[in-house]
PDB file of C-alpha atoms and ligand atoms in Angstrom:
ATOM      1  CA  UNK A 199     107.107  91.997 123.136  1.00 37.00           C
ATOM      2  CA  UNK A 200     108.363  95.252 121.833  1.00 36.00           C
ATOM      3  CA  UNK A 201     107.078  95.903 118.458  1.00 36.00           C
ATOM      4  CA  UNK A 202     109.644  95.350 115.392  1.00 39.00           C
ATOM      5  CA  UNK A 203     111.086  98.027 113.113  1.00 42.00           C
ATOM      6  CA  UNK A 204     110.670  96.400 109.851  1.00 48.00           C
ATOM      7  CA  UNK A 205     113.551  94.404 109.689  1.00 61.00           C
ATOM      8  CA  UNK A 206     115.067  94.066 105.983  1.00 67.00           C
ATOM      9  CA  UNK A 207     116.629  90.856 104.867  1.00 70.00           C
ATOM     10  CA  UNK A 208     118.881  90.146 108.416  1.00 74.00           C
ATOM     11  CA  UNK A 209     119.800  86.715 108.915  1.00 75.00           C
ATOM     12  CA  UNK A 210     118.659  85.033 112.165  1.00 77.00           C
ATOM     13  CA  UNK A 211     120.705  83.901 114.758  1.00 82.00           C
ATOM     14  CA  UNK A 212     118.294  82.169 116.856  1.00 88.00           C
ATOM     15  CA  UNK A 213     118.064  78.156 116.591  1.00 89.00           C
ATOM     16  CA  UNK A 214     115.519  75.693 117.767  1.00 90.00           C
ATOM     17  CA  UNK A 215     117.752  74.993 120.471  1.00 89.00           C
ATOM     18  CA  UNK A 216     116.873  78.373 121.926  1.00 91.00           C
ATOM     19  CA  UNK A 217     113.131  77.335 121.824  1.00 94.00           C
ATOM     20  CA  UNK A 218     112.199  75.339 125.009  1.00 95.00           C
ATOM     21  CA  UNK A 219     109.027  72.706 124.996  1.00 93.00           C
ATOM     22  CA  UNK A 220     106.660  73.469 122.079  1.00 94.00           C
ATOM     23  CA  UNK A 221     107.596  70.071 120.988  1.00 93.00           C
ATOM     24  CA  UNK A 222     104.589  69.593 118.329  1.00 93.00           C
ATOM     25  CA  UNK A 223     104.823  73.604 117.110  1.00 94.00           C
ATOM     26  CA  UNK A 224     108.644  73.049 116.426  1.00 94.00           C
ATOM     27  CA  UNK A 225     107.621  69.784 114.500  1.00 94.00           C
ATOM     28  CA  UNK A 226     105.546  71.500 112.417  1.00 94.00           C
ATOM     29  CA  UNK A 227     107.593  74.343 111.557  1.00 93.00           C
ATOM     30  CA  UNK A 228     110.285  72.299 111.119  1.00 93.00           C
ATOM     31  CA  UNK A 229     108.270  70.977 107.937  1.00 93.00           C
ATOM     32  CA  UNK A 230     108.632  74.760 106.876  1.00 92.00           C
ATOM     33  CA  UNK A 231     111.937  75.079 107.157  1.00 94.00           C
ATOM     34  CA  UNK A 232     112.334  71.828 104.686  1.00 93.00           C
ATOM     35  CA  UNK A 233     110.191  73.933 102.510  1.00 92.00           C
ATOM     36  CA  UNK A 234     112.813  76.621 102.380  1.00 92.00           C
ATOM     37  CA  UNK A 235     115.860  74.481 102.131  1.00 93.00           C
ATOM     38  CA  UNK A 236     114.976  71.343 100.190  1.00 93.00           C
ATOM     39  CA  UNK A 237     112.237  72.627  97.665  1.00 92.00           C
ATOM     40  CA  UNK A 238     112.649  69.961  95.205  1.00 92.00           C
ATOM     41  CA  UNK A 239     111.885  67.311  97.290  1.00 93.00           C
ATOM     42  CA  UNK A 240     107.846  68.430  96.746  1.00 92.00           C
ATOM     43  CA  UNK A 241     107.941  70.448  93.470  1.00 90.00           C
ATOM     44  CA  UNK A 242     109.211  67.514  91.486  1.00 92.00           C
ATOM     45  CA  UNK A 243     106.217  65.453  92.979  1.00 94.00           C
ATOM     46  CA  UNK A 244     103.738  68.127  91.784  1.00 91.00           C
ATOM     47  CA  UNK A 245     103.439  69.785  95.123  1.00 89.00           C
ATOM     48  CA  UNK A 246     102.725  73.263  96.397  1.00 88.00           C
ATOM     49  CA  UNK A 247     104.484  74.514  98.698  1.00 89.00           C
ATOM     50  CA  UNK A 248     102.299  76.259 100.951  1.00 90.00           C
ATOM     51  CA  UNK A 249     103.235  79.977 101.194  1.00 91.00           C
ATOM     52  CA  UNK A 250     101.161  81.405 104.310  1.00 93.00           C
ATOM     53  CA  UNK A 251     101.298  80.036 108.074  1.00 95.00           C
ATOM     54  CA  UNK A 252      99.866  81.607 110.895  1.00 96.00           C
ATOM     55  CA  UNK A 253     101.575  81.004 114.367  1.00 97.00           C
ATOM     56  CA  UNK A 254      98.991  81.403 116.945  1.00 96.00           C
ATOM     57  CA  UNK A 255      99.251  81.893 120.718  1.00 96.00           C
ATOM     58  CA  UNK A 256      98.787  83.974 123.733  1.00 96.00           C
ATOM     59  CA  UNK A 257     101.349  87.049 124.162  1.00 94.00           C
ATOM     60  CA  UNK A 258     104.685  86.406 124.873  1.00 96.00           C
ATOM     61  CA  UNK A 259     104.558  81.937 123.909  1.00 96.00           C
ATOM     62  CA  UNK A 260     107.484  82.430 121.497  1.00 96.00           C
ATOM     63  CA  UNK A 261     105.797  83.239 117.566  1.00 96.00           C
ATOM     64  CA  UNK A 262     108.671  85.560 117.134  1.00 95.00           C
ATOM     65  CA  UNK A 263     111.226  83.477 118.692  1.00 95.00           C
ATOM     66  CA  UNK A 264     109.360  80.632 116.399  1.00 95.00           C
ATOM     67  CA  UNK A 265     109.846  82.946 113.228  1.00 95.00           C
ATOM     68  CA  UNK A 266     112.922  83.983 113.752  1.00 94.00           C
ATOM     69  CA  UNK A 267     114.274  79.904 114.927  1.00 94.00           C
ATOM     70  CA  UNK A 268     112.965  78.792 110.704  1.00 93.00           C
ATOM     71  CA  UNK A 269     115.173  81.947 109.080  1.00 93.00           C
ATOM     72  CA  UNK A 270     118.218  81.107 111.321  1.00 92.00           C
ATOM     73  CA  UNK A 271     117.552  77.502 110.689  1.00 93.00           C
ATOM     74  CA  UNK A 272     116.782  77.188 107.471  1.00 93.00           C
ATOM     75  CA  UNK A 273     119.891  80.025 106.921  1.00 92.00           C
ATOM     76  CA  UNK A 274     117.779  82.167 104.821  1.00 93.00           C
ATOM     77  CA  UNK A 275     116.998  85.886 105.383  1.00 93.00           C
ATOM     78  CA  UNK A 276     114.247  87.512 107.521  1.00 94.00           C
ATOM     79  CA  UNK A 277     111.906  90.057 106.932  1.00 93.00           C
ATOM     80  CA  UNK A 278     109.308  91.482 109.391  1.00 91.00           C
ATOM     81  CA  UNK A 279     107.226  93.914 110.112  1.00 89.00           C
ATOM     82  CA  UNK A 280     104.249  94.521 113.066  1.00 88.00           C
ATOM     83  CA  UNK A 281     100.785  94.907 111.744  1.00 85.00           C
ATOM     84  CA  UNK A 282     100.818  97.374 114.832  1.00 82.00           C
ATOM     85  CA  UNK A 283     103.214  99.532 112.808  1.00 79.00           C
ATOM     86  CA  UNK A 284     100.386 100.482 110.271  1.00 69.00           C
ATOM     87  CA  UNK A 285      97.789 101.646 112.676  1.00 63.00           C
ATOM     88  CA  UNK A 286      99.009 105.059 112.761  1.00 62.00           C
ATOM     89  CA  UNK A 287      99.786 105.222 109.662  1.00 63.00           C
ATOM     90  CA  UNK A 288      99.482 107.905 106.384  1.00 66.00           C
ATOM     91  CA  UNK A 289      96.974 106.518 103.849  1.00 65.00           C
ATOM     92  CA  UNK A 290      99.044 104.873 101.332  1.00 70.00           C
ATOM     93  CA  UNK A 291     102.221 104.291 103.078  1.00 79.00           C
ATOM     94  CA  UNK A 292     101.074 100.696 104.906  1.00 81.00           C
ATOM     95  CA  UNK A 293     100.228  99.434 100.993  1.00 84.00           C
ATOM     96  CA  UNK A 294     103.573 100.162  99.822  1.00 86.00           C
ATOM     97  CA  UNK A 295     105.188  98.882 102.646  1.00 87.00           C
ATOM     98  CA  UNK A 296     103.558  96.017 102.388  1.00 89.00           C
ATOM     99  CA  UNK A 297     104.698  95.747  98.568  1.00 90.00           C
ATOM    100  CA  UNK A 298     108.291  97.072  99.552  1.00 90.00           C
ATOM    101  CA  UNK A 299     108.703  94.357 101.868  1.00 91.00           C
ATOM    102  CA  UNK A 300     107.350  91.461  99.451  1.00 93.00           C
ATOM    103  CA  UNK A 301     109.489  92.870  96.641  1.00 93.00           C
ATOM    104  CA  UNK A 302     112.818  92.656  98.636  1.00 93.00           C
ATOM    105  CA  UNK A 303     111.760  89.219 100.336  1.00 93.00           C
ATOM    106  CA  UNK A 304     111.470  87.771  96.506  1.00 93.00           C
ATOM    107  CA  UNK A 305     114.136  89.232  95.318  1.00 93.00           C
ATOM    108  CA  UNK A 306     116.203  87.603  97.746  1.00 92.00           C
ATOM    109  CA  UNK A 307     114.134  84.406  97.929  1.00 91.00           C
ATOM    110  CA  UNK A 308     114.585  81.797  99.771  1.00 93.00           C
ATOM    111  CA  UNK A 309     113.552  84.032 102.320  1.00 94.00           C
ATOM    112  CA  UNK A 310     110.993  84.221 105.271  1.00 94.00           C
ATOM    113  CA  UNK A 311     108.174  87.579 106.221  1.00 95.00           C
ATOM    114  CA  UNK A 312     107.128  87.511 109.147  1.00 95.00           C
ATOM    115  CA  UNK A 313     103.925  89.418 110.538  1.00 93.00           C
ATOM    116  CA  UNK A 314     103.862  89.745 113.739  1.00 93.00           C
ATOM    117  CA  UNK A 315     100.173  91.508 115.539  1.00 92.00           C
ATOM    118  CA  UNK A 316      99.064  90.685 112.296  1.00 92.00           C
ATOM    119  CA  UNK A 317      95.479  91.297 113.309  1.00 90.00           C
ATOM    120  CA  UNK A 318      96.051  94.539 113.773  1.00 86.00           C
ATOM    121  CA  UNK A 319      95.877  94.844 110.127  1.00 84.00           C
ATOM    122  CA  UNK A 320      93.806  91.961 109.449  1.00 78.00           C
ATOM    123  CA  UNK A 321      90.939  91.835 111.637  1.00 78.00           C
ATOM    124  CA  UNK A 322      87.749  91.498 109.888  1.00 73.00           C
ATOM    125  CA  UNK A 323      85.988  94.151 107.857  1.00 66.00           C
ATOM    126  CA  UNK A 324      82.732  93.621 109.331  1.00 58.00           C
ATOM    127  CA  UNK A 325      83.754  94.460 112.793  1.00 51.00           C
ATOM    128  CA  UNK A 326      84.848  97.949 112.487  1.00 52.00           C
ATOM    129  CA  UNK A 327      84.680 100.657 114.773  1.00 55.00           C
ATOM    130  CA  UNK A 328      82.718 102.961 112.806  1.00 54.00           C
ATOM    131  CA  UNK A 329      84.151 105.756 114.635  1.00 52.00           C
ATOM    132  CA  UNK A 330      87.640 104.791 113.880  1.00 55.00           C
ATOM    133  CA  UNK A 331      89.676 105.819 110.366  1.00 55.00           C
ATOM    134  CA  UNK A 332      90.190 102.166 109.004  1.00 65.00           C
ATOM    135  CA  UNK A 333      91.410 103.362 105.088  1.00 70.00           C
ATOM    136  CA  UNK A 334      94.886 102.824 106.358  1.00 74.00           C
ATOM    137  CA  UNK A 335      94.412  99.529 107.660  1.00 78.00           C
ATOM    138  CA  UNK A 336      92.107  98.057 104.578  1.00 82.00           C
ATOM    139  CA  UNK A 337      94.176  99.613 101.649  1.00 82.00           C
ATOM    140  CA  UNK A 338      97.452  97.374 103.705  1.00 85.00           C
ATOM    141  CA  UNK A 339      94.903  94.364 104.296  1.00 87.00           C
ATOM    142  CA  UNK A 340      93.865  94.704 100.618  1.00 87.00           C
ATOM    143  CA  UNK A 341      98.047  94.683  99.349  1.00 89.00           C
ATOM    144  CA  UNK A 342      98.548  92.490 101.541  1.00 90.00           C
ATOM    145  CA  UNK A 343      96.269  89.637 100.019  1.00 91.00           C
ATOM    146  CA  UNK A 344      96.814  91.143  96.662  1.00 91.00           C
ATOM    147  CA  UNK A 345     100.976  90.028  97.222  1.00 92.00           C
ATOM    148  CA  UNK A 346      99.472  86.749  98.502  1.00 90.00           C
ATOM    149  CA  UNK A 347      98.041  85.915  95.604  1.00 90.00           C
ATOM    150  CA  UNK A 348     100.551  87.220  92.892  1.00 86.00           C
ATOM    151  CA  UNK A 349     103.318  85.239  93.898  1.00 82.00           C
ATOM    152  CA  UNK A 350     103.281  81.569  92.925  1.00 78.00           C
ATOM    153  CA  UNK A 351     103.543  78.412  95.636  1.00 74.00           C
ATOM    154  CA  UNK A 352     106.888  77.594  94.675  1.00 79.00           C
ATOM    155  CA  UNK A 353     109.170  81.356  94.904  1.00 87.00           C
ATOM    156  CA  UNK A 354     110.971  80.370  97.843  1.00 91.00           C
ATOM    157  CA  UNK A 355     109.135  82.844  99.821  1.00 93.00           C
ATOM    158  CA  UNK A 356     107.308  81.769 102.738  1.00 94.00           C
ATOM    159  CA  UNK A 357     105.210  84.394 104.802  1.00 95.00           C
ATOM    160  CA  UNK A 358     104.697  83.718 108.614  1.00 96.00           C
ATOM    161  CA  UNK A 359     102.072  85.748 110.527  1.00 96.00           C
ATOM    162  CA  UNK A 360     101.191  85.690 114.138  1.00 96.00           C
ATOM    163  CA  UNK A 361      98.351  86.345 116.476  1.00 95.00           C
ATOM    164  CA  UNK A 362      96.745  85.759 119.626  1.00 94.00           C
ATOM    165  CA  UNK A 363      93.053  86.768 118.490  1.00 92.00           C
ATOM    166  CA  UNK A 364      92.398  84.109 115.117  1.00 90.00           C
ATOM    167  CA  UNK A 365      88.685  84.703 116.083  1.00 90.00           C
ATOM    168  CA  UNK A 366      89.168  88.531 114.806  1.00 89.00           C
ATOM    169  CA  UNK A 367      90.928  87.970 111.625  1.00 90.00           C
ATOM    170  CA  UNK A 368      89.288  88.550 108.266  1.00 88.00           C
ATOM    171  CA  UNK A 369      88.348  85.153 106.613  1.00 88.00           C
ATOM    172  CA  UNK A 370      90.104  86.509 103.522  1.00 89.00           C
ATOM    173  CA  UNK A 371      93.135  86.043 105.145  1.00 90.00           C
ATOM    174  CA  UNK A 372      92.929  82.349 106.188  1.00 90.00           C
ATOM    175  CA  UNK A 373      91.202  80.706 102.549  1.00 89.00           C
ATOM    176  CA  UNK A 374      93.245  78.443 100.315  1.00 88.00           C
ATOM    177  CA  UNK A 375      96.569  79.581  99.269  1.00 87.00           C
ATOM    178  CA  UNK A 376      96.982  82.649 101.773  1.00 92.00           C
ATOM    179  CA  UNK A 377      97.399  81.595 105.640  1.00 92.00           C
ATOM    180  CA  UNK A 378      95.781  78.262 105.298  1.00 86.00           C
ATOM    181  CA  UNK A 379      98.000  76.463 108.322  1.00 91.00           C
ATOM    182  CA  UNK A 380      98.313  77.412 111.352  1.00 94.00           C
ATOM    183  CA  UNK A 381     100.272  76.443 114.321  1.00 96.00           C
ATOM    184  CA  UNK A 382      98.937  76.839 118.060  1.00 96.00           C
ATOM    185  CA  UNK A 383     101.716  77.607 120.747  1.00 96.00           C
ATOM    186  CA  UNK A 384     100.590  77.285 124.419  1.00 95.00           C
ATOM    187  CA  UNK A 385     100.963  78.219 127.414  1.00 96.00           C
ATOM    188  CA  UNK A 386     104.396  75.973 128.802  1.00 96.00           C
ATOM    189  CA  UNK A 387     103.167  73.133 131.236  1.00 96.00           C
ATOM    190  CA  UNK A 388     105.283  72.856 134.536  1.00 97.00           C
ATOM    191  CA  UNK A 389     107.258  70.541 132.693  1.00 97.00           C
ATOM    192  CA  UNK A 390     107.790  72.794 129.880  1.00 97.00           C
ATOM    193  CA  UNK A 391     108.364  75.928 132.214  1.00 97.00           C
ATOM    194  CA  UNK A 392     111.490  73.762 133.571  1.00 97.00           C
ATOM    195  CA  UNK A 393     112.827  73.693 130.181  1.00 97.00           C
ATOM    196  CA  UNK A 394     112.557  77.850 129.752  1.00 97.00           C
ATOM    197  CA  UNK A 395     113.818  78.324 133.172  1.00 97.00           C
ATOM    198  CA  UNK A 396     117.032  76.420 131.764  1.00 96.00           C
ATOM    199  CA  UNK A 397     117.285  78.332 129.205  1.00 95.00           C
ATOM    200  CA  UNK A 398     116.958  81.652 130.629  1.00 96.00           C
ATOM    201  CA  UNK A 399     119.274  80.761 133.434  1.00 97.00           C
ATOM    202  CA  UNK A 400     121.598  80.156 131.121  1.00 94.00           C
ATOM    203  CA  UNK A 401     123.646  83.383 130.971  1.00 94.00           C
ATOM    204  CA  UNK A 402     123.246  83.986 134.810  1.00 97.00           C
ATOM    205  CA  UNK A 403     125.530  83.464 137.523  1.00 97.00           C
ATOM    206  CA  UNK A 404     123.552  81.558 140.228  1.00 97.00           C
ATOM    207  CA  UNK A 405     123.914  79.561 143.275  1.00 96.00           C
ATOM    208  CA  UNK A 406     123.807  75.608 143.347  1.00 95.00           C
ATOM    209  CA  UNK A 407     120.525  75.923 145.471  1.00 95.00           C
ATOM    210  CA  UNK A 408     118.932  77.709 142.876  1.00 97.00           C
ATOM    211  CA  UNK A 409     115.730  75.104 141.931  1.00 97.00           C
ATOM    212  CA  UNK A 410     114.136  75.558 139.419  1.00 97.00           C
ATOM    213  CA  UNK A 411     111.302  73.016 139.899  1.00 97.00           C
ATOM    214  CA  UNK A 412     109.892  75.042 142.752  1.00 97.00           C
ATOM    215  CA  UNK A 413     109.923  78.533 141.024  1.00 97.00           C
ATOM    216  CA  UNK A 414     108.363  76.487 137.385  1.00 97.00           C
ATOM    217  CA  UNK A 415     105.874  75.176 140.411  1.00 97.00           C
ATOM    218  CA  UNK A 416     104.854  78.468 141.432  1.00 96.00           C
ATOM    219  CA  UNK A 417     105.246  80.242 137.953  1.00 96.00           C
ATOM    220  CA  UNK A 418     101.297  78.765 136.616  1.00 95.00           C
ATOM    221  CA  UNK A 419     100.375  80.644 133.788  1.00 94.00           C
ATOM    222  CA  UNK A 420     103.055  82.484 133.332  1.00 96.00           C
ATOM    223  CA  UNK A 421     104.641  82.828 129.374  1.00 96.00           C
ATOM    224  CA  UNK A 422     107.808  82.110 127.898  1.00 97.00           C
ATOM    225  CA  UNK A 423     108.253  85.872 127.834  1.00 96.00           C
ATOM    226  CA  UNK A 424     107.378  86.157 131.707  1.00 96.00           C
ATOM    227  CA  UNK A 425     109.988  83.817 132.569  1.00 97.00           C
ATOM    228  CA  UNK A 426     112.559  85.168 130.541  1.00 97.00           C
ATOM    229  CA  UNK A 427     111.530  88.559 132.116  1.00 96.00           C
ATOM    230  CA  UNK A 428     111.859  86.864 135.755  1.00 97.00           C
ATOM    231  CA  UNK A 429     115.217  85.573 135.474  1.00 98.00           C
ATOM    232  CA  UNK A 430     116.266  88.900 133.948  1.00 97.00           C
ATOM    233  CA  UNK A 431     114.531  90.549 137.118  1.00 96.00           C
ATOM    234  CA  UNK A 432     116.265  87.981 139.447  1.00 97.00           C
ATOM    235  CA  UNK A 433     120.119  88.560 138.337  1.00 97.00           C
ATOM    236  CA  UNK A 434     119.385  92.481 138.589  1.00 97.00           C
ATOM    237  CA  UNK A 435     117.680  92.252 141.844  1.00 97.00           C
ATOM    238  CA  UNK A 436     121.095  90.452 143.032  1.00 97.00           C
ATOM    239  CA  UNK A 437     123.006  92.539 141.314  1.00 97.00           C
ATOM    240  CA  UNK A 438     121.646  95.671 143.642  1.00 96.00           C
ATOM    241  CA  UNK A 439     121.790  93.683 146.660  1.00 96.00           C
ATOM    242  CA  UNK A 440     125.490  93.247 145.538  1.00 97.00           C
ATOM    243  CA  UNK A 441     125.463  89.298 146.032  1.00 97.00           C
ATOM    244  CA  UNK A 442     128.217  87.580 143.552  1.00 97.00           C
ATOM    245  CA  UNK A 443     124.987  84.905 142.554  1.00 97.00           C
ATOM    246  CA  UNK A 444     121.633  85.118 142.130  1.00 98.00           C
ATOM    247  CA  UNK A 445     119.903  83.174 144.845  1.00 98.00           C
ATOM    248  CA  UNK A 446     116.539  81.147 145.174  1.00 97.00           C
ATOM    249  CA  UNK A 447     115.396  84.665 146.876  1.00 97.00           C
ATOM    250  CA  UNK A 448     115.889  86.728 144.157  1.00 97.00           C
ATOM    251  CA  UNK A 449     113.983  84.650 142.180  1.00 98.00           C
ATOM    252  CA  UNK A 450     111.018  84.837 144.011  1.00 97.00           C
ATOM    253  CA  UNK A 451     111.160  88.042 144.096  1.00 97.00           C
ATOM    254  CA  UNK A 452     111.195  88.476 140.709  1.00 97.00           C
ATOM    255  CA  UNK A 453     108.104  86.183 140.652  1.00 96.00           C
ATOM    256  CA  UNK A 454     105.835  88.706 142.701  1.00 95.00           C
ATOM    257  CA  UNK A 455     107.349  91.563 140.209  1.00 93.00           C
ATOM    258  CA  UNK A 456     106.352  89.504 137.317  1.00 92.00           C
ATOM    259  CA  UNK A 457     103.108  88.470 138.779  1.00 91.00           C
ATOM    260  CA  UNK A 458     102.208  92.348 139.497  1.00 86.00           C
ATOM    261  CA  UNK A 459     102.942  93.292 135.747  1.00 81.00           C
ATOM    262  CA  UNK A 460     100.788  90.152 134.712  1.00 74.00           C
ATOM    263  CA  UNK A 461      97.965  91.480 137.105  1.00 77.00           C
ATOM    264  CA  UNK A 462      98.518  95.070 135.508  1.00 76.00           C
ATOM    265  CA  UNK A 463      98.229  94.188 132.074  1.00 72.00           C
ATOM    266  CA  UNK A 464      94.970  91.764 132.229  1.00 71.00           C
ATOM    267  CA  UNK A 465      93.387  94.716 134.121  1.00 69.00           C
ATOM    268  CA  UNK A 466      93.870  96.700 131.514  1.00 68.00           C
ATOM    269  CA  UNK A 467      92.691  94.315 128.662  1.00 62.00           C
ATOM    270  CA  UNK A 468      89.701  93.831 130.466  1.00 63.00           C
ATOM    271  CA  UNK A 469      88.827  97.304 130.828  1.00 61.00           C
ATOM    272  CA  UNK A 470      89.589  97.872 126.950  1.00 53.00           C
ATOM    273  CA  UNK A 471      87.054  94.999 125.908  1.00 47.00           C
TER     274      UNK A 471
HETATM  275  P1  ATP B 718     103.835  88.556 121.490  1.00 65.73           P
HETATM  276  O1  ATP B 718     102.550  87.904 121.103  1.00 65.73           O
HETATM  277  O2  ATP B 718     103.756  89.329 122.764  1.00 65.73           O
HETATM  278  O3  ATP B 718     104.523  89.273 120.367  1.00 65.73           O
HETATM  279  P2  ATP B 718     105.451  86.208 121.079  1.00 65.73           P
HETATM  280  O4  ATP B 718     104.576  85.017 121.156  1.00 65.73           O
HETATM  281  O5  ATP B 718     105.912  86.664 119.745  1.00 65.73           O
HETATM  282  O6  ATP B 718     104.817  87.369 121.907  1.00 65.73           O
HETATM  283  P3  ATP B 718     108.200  86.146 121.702  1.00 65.73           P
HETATM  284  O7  ATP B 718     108.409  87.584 121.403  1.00 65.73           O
HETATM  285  O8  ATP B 718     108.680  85.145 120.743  1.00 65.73           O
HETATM  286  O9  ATP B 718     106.696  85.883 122.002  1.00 65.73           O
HETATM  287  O10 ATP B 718     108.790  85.790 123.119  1.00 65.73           O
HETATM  288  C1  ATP B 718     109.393  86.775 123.915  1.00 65.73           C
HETATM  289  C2  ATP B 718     110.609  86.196 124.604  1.00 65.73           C
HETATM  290  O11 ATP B 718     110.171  85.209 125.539  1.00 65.73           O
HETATM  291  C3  ATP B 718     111.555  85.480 123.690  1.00 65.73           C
HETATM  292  O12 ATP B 718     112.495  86.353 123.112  1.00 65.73           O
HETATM  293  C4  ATP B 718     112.213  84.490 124.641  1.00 65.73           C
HETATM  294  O13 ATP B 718     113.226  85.129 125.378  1.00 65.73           O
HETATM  295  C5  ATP B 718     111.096  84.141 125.598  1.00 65.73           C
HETATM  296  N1  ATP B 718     110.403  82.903 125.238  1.00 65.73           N
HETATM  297  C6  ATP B 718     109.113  82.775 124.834  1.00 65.73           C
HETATM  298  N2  ATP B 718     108.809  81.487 124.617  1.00 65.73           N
HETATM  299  C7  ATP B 718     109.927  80.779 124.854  1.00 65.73           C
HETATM  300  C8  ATP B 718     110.261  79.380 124.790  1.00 65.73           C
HETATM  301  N3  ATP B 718     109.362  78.467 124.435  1.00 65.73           N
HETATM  302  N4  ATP B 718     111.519  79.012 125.112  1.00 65.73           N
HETATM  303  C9  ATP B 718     112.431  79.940 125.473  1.00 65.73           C
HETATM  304  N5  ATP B 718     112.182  81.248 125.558  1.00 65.73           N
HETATM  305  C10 ATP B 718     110.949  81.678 125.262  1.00 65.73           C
END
């Protein structure tokens, strides 16, 4: 997805209901949204509330959607910014982002941060490029577990991170007290592709004979994001041919577009690793 411009204190708009399958990852962070609006219900038992979880998935499975589904849920506002943002960075700046945005989440606690790419900025310190500059990114790792730890369990402020590579991050980042949950969002099932195909289709005009168990049949693999992204594709592909619905065509062809941007992008991960 396109990477956020730290976002300062919006609410949310987006709802479970705009969430299709991830049945057990909504059950979970539907835990966390208790957190944020029933606190009492565990402090007066003694309990911490945790304050760090870390939504894990492959690109485009929903985290932000996810993120963004527990402020508008839970009615509280949302702060975010990338880890990506930091990578280009002045020395200094990422670290006082970093305390910026924590200051201005607590101060209007309940609240939710969200870090998306955030092991961008937190992959582990032994696996450095030595070639690269990696001040930038350490000194905002460094603030960024500092502000972990200096705020207690129970402030109302509950930090959300994301990632699809957990097998990079720093091990500082995921002990005790910082981002020690973590949520796993697959790939959808056909099942579950059906449900985001409903969803997406939602705000199209299509035709009756539009099914959308034959194009979740011949979507495998594909995202949340790349469905989204193919119905998208679909209405504007109608839309040129001038047809008053999107039809079962258009669809498809949307498919082979989406499929040639999936090919695209793996070739080019694979030629980065
Ligand atoms: P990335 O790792 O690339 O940042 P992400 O996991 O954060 O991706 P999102 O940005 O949340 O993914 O998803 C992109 C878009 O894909 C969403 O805005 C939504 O339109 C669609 N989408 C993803 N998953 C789902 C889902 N489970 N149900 C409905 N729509 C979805």
């Amino acid at each position: 997805s396109t990477p956020l411009l730290t976002e300062k204190g919006a609410k949310s708009s987006v709802t479970f209901n705009d969430i299709a399958g991830l049945k057990e990852a909504k059950t979970e962070v539907m835990e966390v949204v208790d957190f944020l609006k029933n606190p009492e219900t565990y402090t007066k038992l003694g309990a911490k509330i945790p304050k760090g979880v870390m939504l894990v998935g492959p690109p485009g499975t929903g985290k932000t959607l996810m993120a963004r589904a527990v402020a508008g849920e839970a009615q509280v506002p949302f702060f975010s910014m990338s880890g990506s943002e930091f990578v280009e960075m002045f020395v200094g700046v990422g670290a006082s982002r970093v305390r910026d945005l924590f200051k201005k989440a607590k101060e209007k606690a309940p609240s939710i941060i969200f870090i998306d790419e955030i092991d961008a900025v937190g992959r582990s310190r032994g696996k450095i490029n030595a070639f690269q500059a990696n001040d930038e990114r350490e000194s905002t790792l460094n603030q960024l577990l500092t502000e972990l730890d200096g705020f207690g369990p129970n402030t109302g402020v509950i930090v959300l991170a994301a990632t699809n590579r957990p097998d990079i991050l720093d091990k500082a980042l995921l002990r005790p007290g910082r981002f020690d949950r973590h949520i796993y969002l697959e790939l959808p099932t056909k099942e579950e592709r059906i449900e985001i195909f409903k969803v997406h289709v939602r705000p199209l005009k299509y035709a009756k004979t539009v099914d959308l168990g034959t194009l979740a049949a011949l979507s495998p693999g594909f995202s949340g994001a790349d469905i989204a992204n193919m119905c998208n594709e679909a209405a504007l592909i109608a839309a040129r041919k001038k047809k008053k619905e999107v039809e079962q065509s258009d669809f498809m062809e949307a498919r082979d577009r989406v499929v040639g941007g999936i090919e695209r992008k793996s070739k080019i991960i694979s030629q980065e690793e």
